[in-house]
Tab-separated table of C-alpha atoms in Angstrom:
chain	number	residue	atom	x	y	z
A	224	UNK	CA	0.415	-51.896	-8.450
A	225	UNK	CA	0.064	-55.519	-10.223
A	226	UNK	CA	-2.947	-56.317	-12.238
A	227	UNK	CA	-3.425	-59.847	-13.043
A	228	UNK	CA	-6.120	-61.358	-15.469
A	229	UNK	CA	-8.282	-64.077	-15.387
A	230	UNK	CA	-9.306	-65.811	-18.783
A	231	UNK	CA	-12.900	-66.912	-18.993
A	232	UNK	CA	-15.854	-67.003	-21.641
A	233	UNK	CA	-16.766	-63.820	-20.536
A	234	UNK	CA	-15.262	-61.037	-23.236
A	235	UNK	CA	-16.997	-57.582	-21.237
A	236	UNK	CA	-14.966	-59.258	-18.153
A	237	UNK	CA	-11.774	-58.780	-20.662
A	238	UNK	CA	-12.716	-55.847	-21.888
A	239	UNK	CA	-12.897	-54.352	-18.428
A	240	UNK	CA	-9.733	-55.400	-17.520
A	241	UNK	CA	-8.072	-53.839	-20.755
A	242	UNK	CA	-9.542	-50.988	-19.749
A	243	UNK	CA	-8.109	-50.613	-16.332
A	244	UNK	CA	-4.470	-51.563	-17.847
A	245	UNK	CA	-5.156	-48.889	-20.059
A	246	UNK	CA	-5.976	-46.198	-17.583
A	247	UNK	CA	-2.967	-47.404	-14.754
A	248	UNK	CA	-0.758	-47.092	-17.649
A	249	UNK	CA	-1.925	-43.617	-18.908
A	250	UNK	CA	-1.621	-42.483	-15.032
A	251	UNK	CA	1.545	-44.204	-14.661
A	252	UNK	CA	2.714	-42.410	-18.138
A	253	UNK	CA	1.611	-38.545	-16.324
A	254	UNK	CA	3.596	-39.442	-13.264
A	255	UNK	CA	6.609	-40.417	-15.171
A	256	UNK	CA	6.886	-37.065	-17.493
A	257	UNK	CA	5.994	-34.776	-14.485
A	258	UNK	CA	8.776	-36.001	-12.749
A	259	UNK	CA	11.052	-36.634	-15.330
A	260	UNK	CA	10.961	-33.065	-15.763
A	261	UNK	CA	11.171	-32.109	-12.337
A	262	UNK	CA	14.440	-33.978	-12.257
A	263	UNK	CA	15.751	-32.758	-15.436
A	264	UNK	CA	15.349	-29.336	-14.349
A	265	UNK	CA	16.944	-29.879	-11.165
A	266	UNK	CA	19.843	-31.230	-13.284
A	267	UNK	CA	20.211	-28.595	-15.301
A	268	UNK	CA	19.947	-25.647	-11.833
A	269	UNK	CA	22.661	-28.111	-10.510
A	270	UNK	CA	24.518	-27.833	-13.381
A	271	UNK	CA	24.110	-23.719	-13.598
A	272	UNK	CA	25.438	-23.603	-10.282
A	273	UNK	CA	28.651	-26.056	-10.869
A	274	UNK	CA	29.684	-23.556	-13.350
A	275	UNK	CA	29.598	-20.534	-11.639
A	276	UNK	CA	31.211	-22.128	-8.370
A	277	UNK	CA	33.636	-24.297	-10.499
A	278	UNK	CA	34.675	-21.938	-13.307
A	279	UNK	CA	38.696	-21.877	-13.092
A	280	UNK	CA	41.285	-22.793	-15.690
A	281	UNK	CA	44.126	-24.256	-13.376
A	282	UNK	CA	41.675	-25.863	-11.181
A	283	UNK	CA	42.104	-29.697	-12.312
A	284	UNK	CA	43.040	-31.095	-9.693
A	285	UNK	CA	41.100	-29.437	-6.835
A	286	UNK	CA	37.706	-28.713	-7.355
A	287	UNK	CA	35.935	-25.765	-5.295
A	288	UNK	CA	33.617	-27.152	-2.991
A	289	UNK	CA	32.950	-24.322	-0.505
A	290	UNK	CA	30.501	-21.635	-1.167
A	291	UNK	CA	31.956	-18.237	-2.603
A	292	UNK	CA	34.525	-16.557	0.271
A	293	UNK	CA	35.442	-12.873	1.047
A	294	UNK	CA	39.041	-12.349	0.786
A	295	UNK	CA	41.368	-9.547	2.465
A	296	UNK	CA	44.060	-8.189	0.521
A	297	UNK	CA	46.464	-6.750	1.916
A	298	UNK	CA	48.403	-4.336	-0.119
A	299	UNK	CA	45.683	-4.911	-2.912
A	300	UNK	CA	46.536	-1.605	-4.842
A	301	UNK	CA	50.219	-2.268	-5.667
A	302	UNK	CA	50.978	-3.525	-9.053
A	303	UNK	CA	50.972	-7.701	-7.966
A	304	UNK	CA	48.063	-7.175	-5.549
A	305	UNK	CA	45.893	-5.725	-8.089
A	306	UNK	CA	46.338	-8.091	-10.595
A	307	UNK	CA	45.229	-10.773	-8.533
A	308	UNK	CA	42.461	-8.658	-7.134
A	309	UNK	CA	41.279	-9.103	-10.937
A	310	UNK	CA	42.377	-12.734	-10.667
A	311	UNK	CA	40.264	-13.467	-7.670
A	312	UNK	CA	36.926	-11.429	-9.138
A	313	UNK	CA	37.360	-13.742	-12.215
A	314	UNK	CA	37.003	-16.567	-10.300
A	315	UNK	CA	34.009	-15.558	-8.466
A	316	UNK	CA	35.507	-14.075	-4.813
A	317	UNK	CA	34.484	-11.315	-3.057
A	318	UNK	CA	37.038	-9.253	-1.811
A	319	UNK	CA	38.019	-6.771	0.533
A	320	UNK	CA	40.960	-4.534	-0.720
A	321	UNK	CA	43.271	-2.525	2.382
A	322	UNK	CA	46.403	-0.492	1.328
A	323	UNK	CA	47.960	3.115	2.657
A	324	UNK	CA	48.639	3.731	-0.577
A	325	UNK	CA	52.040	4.451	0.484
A	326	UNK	CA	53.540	2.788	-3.230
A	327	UNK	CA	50.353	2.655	-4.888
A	328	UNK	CA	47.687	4.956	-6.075
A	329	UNK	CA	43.901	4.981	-5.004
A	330	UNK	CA	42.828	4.935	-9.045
A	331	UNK	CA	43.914	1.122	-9.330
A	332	UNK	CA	40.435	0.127	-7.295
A	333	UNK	CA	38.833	2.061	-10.328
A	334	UNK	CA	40.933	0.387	-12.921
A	335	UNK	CA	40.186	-3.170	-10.842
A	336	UNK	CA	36.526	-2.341	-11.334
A	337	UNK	CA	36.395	-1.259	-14.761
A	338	UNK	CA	37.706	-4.694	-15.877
A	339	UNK	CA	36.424	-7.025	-13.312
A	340	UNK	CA	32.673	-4.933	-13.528
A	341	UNK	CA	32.449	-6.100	-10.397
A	342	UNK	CA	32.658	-3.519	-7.337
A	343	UNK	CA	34.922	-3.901	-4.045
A	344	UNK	CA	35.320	-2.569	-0.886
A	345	UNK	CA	38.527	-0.690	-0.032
A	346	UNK	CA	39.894	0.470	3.023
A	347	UNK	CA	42.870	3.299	3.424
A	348	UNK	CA	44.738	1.572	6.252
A	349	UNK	CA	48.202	0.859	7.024
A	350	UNK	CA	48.480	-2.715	8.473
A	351	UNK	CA	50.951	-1.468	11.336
A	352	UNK	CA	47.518	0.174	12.314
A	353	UNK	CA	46.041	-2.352	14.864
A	354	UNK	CA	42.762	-0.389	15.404
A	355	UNK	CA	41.966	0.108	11.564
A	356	UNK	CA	42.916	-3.482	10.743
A	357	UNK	CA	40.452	-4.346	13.376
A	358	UNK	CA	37.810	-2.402	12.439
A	359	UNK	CA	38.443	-3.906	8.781
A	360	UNK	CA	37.318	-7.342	9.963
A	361	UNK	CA	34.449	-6.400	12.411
A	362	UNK	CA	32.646	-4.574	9.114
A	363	UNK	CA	33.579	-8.162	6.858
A	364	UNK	CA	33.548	-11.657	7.550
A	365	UNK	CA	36.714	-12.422	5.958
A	366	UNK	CA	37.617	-15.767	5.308
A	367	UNK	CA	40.832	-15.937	4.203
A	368	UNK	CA	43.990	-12.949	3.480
A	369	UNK	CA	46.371	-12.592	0.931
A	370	UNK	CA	48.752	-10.585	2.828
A	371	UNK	CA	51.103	-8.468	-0.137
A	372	UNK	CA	51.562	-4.875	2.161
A	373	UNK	CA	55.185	-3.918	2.688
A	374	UNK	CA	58.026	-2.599	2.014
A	375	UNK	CA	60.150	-4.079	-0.680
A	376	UNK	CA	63.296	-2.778	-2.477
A	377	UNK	CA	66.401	-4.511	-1.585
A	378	UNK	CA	69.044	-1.591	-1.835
A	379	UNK	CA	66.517	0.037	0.107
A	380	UNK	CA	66.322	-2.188	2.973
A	381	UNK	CA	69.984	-2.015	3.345
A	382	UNK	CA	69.838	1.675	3.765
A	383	UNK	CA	66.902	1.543	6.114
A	384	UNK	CA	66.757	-1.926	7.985
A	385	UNK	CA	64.647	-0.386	10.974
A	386	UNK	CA	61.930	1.099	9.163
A	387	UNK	CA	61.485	-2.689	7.299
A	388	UNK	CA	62.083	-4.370	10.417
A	389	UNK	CA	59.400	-2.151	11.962
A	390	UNK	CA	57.282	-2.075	8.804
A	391	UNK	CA	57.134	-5.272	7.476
A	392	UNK	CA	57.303	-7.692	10.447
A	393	UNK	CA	55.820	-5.609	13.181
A	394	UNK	CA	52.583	-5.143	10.503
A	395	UNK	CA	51.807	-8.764	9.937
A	396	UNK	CA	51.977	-9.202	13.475
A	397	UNK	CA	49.178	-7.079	13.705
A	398	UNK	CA	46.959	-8.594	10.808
A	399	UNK	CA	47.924	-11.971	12.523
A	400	UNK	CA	46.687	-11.151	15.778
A	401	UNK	CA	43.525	-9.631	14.485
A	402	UNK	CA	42.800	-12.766	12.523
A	403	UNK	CA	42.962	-14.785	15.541
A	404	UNK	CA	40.757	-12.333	17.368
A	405	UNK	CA	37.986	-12.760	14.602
A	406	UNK	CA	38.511	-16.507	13.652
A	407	UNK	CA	40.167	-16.032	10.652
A	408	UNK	CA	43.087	-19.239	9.659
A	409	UNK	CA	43.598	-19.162	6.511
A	410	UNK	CA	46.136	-17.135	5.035
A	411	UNK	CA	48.221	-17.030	1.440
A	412	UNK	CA	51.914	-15.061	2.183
A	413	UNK	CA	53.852	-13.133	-0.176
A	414	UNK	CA	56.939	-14.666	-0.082
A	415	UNK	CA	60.067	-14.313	-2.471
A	416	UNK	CA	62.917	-15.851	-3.700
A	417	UNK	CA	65.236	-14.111	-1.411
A	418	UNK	CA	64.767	-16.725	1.098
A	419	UNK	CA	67.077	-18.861	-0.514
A	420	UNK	CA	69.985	-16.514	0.083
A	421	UNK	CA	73.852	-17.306	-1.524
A	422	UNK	CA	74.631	-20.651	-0.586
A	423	UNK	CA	71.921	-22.393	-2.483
A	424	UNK	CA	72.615	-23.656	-5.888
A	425	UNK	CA	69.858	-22.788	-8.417
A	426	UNK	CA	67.245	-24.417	-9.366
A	427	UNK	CA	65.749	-23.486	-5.802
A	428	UNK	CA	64.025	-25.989	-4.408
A	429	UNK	CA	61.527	-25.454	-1.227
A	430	UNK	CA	63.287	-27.722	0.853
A	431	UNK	CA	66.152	-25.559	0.714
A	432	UNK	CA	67.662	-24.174	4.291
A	433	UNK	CA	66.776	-20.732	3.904
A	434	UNK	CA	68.708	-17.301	5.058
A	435	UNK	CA	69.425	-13.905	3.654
A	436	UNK	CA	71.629	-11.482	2.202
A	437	UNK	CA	69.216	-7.862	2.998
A	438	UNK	CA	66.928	-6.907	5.407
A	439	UNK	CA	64.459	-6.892	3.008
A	440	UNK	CA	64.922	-10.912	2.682
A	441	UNK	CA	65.086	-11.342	6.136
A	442	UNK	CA	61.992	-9.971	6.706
A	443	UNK	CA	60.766	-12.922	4.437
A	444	UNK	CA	62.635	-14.941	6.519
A	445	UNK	CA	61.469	-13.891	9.494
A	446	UNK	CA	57.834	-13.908	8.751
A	447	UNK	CA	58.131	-17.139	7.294
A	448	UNK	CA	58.906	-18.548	10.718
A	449	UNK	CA	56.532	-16.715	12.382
A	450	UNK	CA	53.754	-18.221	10.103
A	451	UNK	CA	55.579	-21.932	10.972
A	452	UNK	CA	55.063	-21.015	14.562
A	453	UNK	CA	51.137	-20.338	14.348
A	454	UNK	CA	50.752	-23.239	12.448
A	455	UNK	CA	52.392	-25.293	15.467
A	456	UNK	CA	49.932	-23.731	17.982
A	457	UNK	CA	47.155	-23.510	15.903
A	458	UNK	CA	46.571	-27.403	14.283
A	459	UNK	CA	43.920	-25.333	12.128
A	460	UNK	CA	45.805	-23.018	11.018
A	461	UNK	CA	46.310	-22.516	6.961
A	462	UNK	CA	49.843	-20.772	5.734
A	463	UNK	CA	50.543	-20.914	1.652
A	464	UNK	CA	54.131	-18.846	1.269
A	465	UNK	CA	54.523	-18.183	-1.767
A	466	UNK	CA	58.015	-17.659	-3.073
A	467	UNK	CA	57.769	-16.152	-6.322
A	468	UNK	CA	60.949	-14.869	-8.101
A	469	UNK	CA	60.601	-11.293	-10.567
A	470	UNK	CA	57.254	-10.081	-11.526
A	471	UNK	CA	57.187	-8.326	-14.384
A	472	UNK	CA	54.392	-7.695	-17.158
A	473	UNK	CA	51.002	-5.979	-16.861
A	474	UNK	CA	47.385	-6.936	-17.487
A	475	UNK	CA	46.738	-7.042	-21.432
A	476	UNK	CA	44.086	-4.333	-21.253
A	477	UNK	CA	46.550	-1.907	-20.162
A	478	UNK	CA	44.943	-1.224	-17.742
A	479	UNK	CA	47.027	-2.086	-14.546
A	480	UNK	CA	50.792	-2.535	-14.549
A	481	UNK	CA	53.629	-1.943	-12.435
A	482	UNK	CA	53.597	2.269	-11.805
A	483	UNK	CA	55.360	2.841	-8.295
A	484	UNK	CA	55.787	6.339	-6.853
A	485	UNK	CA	58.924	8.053	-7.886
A	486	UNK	CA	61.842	6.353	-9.368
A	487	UNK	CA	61.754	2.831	-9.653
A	488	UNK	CA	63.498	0.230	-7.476
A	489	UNK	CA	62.802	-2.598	-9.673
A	490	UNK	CA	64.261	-4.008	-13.417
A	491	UNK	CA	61.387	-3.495	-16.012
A	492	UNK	CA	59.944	-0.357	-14.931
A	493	UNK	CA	62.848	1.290	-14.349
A	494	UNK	CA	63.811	0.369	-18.271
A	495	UNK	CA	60.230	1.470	-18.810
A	496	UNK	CA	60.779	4.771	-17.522
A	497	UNK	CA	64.178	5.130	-19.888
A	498	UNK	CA	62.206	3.908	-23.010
A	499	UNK	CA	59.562	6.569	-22.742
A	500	UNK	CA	62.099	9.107	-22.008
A	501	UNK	CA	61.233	9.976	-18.178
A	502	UNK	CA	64.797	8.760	-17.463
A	503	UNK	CA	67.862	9.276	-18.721
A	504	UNK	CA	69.842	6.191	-18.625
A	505	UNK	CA	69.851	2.557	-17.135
A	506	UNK	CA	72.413	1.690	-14.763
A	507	UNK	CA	73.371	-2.446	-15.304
A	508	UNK	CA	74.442	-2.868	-11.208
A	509	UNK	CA	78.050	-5.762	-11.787
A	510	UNK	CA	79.002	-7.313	-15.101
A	511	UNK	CA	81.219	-9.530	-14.022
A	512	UNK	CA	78.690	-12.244	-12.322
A	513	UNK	CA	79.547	-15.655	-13.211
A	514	UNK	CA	77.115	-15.611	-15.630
A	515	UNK	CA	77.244	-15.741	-19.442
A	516	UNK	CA	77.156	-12.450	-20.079
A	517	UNK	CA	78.302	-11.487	-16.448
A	518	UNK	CA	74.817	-9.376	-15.816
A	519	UNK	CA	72.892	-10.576	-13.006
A	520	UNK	CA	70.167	-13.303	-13.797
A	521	UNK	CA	66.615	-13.789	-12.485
A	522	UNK	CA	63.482	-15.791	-12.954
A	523	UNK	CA	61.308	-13.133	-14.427
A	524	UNK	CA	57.242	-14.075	-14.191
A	525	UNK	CA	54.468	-12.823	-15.849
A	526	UNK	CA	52.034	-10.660	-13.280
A	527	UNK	CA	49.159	-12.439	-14.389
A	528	UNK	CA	50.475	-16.074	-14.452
A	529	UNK	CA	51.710	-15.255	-11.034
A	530	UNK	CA	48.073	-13.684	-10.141
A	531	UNK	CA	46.350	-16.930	-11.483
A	532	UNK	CA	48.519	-18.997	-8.634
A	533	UNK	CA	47.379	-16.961	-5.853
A	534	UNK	CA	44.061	-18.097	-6.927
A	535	UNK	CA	45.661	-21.957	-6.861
A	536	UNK	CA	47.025	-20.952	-3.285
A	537	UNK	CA	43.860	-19.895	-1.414
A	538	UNK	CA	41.623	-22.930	-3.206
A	539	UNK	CA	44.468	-25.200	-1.593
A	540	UNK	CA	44.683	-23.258	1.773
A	541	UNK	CA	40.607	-23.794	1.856
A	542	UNK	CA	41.165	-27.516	1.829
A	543	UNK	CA	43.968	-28.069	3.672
A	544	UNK	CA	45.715	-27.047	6.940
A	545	UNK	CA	49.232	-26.505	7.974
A	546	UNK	CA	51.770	-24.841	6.602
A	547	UNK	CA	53.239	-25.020	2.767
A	548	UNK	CA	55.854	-22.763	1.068
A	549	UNK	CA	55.315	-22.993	-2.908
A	550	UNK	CA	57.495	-21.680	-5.260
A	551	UNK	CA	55.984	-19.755	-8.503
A	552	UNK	CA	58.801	-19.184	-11.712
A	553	UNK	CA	58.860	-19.789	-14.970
A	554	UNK	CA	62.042	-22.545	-14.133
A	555	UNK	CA	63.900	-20.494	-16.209
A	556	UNK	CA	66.744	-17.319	-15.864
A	557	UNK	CA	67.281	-14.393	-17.789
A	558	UNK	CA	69.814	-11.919	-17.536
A	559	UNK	CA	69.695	-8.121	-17.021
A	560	UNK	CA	71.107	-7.562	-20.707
A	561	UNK	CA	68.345	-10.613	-22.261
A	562	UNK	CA	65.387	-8.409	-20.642
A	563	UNK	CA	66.858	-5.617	-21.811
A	564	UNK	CA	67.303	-6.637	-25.475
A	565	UNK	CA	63.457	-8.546	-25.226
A	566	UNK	CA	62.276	-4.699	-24.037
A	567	UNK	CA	63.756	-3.081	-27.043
A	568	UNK	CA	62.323	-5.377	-29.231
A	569	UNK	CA	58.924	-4.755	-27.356
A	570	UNK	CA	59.459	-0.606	-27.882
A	571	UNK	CA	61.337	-0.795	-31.405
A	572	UNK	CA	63.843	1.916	-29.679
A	573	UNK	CA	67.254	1.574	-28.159
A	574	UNK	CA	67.939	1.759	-24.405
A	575	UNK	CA	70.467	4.013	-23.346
A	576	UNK	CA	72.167	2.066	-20.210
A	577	UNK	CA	75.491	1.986	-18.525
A	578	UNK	CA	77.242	-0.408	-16.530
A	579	UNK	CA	77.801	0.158	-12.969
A	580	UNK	CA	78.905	-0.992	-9.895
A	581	UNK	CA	77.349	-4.047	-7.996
A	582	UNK	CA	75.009	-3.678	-5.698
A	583	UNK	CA	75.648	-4.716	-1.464
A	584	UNK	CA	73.187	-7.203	-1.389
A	585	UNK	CA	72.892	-8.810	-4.674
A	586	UNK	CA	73.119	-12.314	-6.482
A	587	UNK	CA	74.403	-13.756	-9.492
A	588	UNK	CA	72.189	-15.994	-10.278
A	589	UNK	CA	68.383	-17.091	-9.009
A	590	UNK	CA	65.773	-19.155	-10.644
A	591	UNK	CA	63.129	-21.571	-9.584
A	592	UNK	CA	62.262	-25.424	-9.521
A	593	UNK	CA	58.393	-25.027	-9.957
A	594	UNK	CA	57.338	-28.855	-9.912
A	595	UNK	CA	55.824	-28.322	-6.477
A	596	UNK	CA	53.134	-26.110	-7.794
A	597	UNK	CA	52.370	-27.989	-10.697
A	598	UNK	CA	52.193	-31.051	-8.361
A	599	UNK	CA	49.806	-29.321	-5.159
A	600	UNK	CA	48.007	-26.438	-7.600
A	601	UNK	CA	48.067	-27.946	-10.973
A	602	UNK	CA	49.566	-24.543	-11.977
A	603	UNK	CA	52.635	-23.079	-13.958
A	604	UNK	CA	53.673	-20.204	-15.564
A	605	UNK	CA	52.813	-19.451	-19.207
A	606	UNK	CA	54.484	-16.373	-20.791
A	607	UNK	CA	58.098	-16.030	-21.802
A	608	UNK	CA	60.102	-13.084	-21.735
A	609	UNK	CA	58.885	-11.113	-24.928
A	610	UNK	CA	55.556	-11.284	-24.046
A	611	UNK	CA	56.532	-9.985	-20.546
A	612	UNK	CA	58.112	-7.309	-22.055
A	613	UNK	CA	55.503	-6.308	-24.390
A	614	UNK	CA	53.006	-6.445	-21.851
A	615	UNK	CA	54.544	-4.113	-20.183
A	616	UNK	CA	55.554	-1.548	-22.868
A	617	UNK	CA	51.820	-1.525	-23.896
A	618	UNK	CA	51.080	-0.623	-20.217
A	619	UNK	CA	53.817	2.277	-20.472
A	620	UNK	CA	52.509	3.616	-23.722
A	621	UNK	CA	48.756	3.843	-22.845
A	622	UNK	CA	49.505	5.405	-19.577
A	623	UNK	CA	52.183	8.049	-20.072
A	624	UNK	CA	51.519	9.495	-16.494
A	625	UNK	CA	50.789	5.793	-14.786
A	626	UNK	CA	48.221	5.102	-13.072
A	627	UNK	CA	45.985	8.427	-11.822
């Protein structure tokens, strides 16, 4: 609306006209403010919602744009799935936990719950079990799986190759097929390291020709191509493999932590067990590596740090499709003796070990180049080796009979 004015002699013509300037301004004025603050508000409900949706500490470099998904985890009871069960209800997902419980106990969904405050669904179901893997998705619209479920202790796997065989590859057959029954393509892989086998030189690098030196590994292997494969057939399909090295740590409450049935396959609980005095005495498998202190050396990872880039790997999956194997270390090694010595400084107690024999199966040396996930996730791996090590004392010492 234009108003335009005349001059002439006549000052209650003027007056008039001042009068209706005065009034289109005044209306003009109400409109303004009452939409100003419609807009503001809508600003601010905008804003609410960005922060909710958006609210992740690695995420600088992809941004979630999708509206909050229901994840499967497999094997989400064990001591890495659960951790990134707690990972993943931080950062707004739903979930869907399955596990048979078979190296895990049911009380981790409680302990998942009592620090998340969030509930979840959990399922008792082995993933070798088409029917109950099936009846998983029918009762959830799951968008994505983080597959963790199977078996994996190397000396085990060379005592028992057909049970992992059977176990590990003929189960994510069967969580693959049912995902392409329901529609499901997007799906984050627990790798490992033992992909890279003996003839790589460390750093590892994921361009690396990959092969094995257990059945355990191949397995990896295996699966690994398998994934590959769907991708081929399926142009929408979604693979993240991610080859992480030695998880070791636990969640600062205490809470969670590594607490596997029976003795313990693996480094840090093992030492664990000997510090608290459930076992007598730490056998040191070779000393004579070509290492500097001739004890085997590893990339050992915090559980959390490593939970925080499965997060990274199912925002990335969401926006992208194919297939992308991602290693997550620390880029550094330490030997069996350096944990060791970090865990006793952790406990303030000697621990009683012995050298023995190597192990069939085993490498000297193994550590990661993480560039790639700092490059496609914007993530790497915080905590060094004390802090692993306390982490996981603190877990031992608040839960003298693990996890029940």
């Amino acid at each position: 609306c234009v108003i335009s004015i005349q001059s002439d002699e006549k000052s209650d013509c003027a007056i008039c006209a001042l009068d209706l300037i005065s009034a289109s301004l005044r209306i003009y004025i109400i409109i303004l403010n009452k939409y100003s603050t419609f807009l503001l508000n809508l600003q601010l409900h905008l804003a609410k919602i960005k922060k909710i949706y958006y609210n992740n500490k690695y995420r600088n470099i992809y941004e979630r744009t999708y509206i909050m998904s229901r994840i499967l985890v497999t094997g989400g009871t064990g001591f890495i799935g659960s951790h990134t069960c707690v990972e993943l209800l931080k950062n707004n997902f739903e979930i869907v936990v399955m596990d048979n419980l078979s190296n895990s106990k049911r009380a981790a969904v409680d302990r998942i719950e009592k620090i998340s405050g969030k509930k979840i669904t959990f399922y008792k179901t082995d993933m070798c079990d088409y029917d109950g893997v099936t009846q998983i998705f029918k009762e959830n619209s799951i968008d994505a799986v983080v597959h963790f479920a199977g078996l994996k202790a190397v000396g085990e796997s060379v005592k028992m190759p057909l049970e992992y065989y059977t176990n590990n590859i003929h189960g994510t057959l069967v969580l693959l097929r049912v995902m392409r029954e329901n529609g499901c393509k997007r799906i984050v892989f627990s790798s490992s390291a033992t992909v890279y086998g003996m003839n790589n030189v460390a750093p590892y690098t994921e361009d690396m020709p990959t092969s094995a030196t257990n059945p355990y590994g191949y397995t990896k292997v295996m699966i690994e191509q398998i994934l590959k494969d769907c991708c081929v057939a399926d142009a929408e399909m979604s693979v993240v493999a991610l080859r992480y090295f030695n998880p070791i740590g636990a969640h600062k409450s205490g809470l969670i932590g590594e607490d596997p049935n029976g003795i313990p396959n693996n480094l840090v609980p093992y030492i664990a067990q000997v510090a608290a005095g459930k076992l007598e005495q730490l056998s040191v498998y070779g000393n004579d590596y070509d290492t500097p202190d001739g004890t085997g050396v590893r990339d050992y990872i915090h559980v959390e740090d490593l939970a925080s880039g499965h997060v990274c790997a199912i925002d990335y999956a969401m926006k992208n499709k194919g297939f992308e194997a991602v290693n997550l270390g620390t880029g550094k090694g330490s030997s069996v003796l350096e944990v060791v010595a970090a865990y006793e400084k952790a406990c303030g107690k000697p621990i009683n070990k012995r050298i023995a024999p190597r192990r069939s199966g085993d490498i000297a040396t193994c550590f990661a180049d993480a560039s790639k996930a700092k490059k496609l996730f914007g993530w790497e791996a915080k905590a060094d080796i004390d802090e692993m090590c306390a982490d996981s004392w603190n877990f031992t010492k608040l839960n003298p009979n693990g996890i029940n």
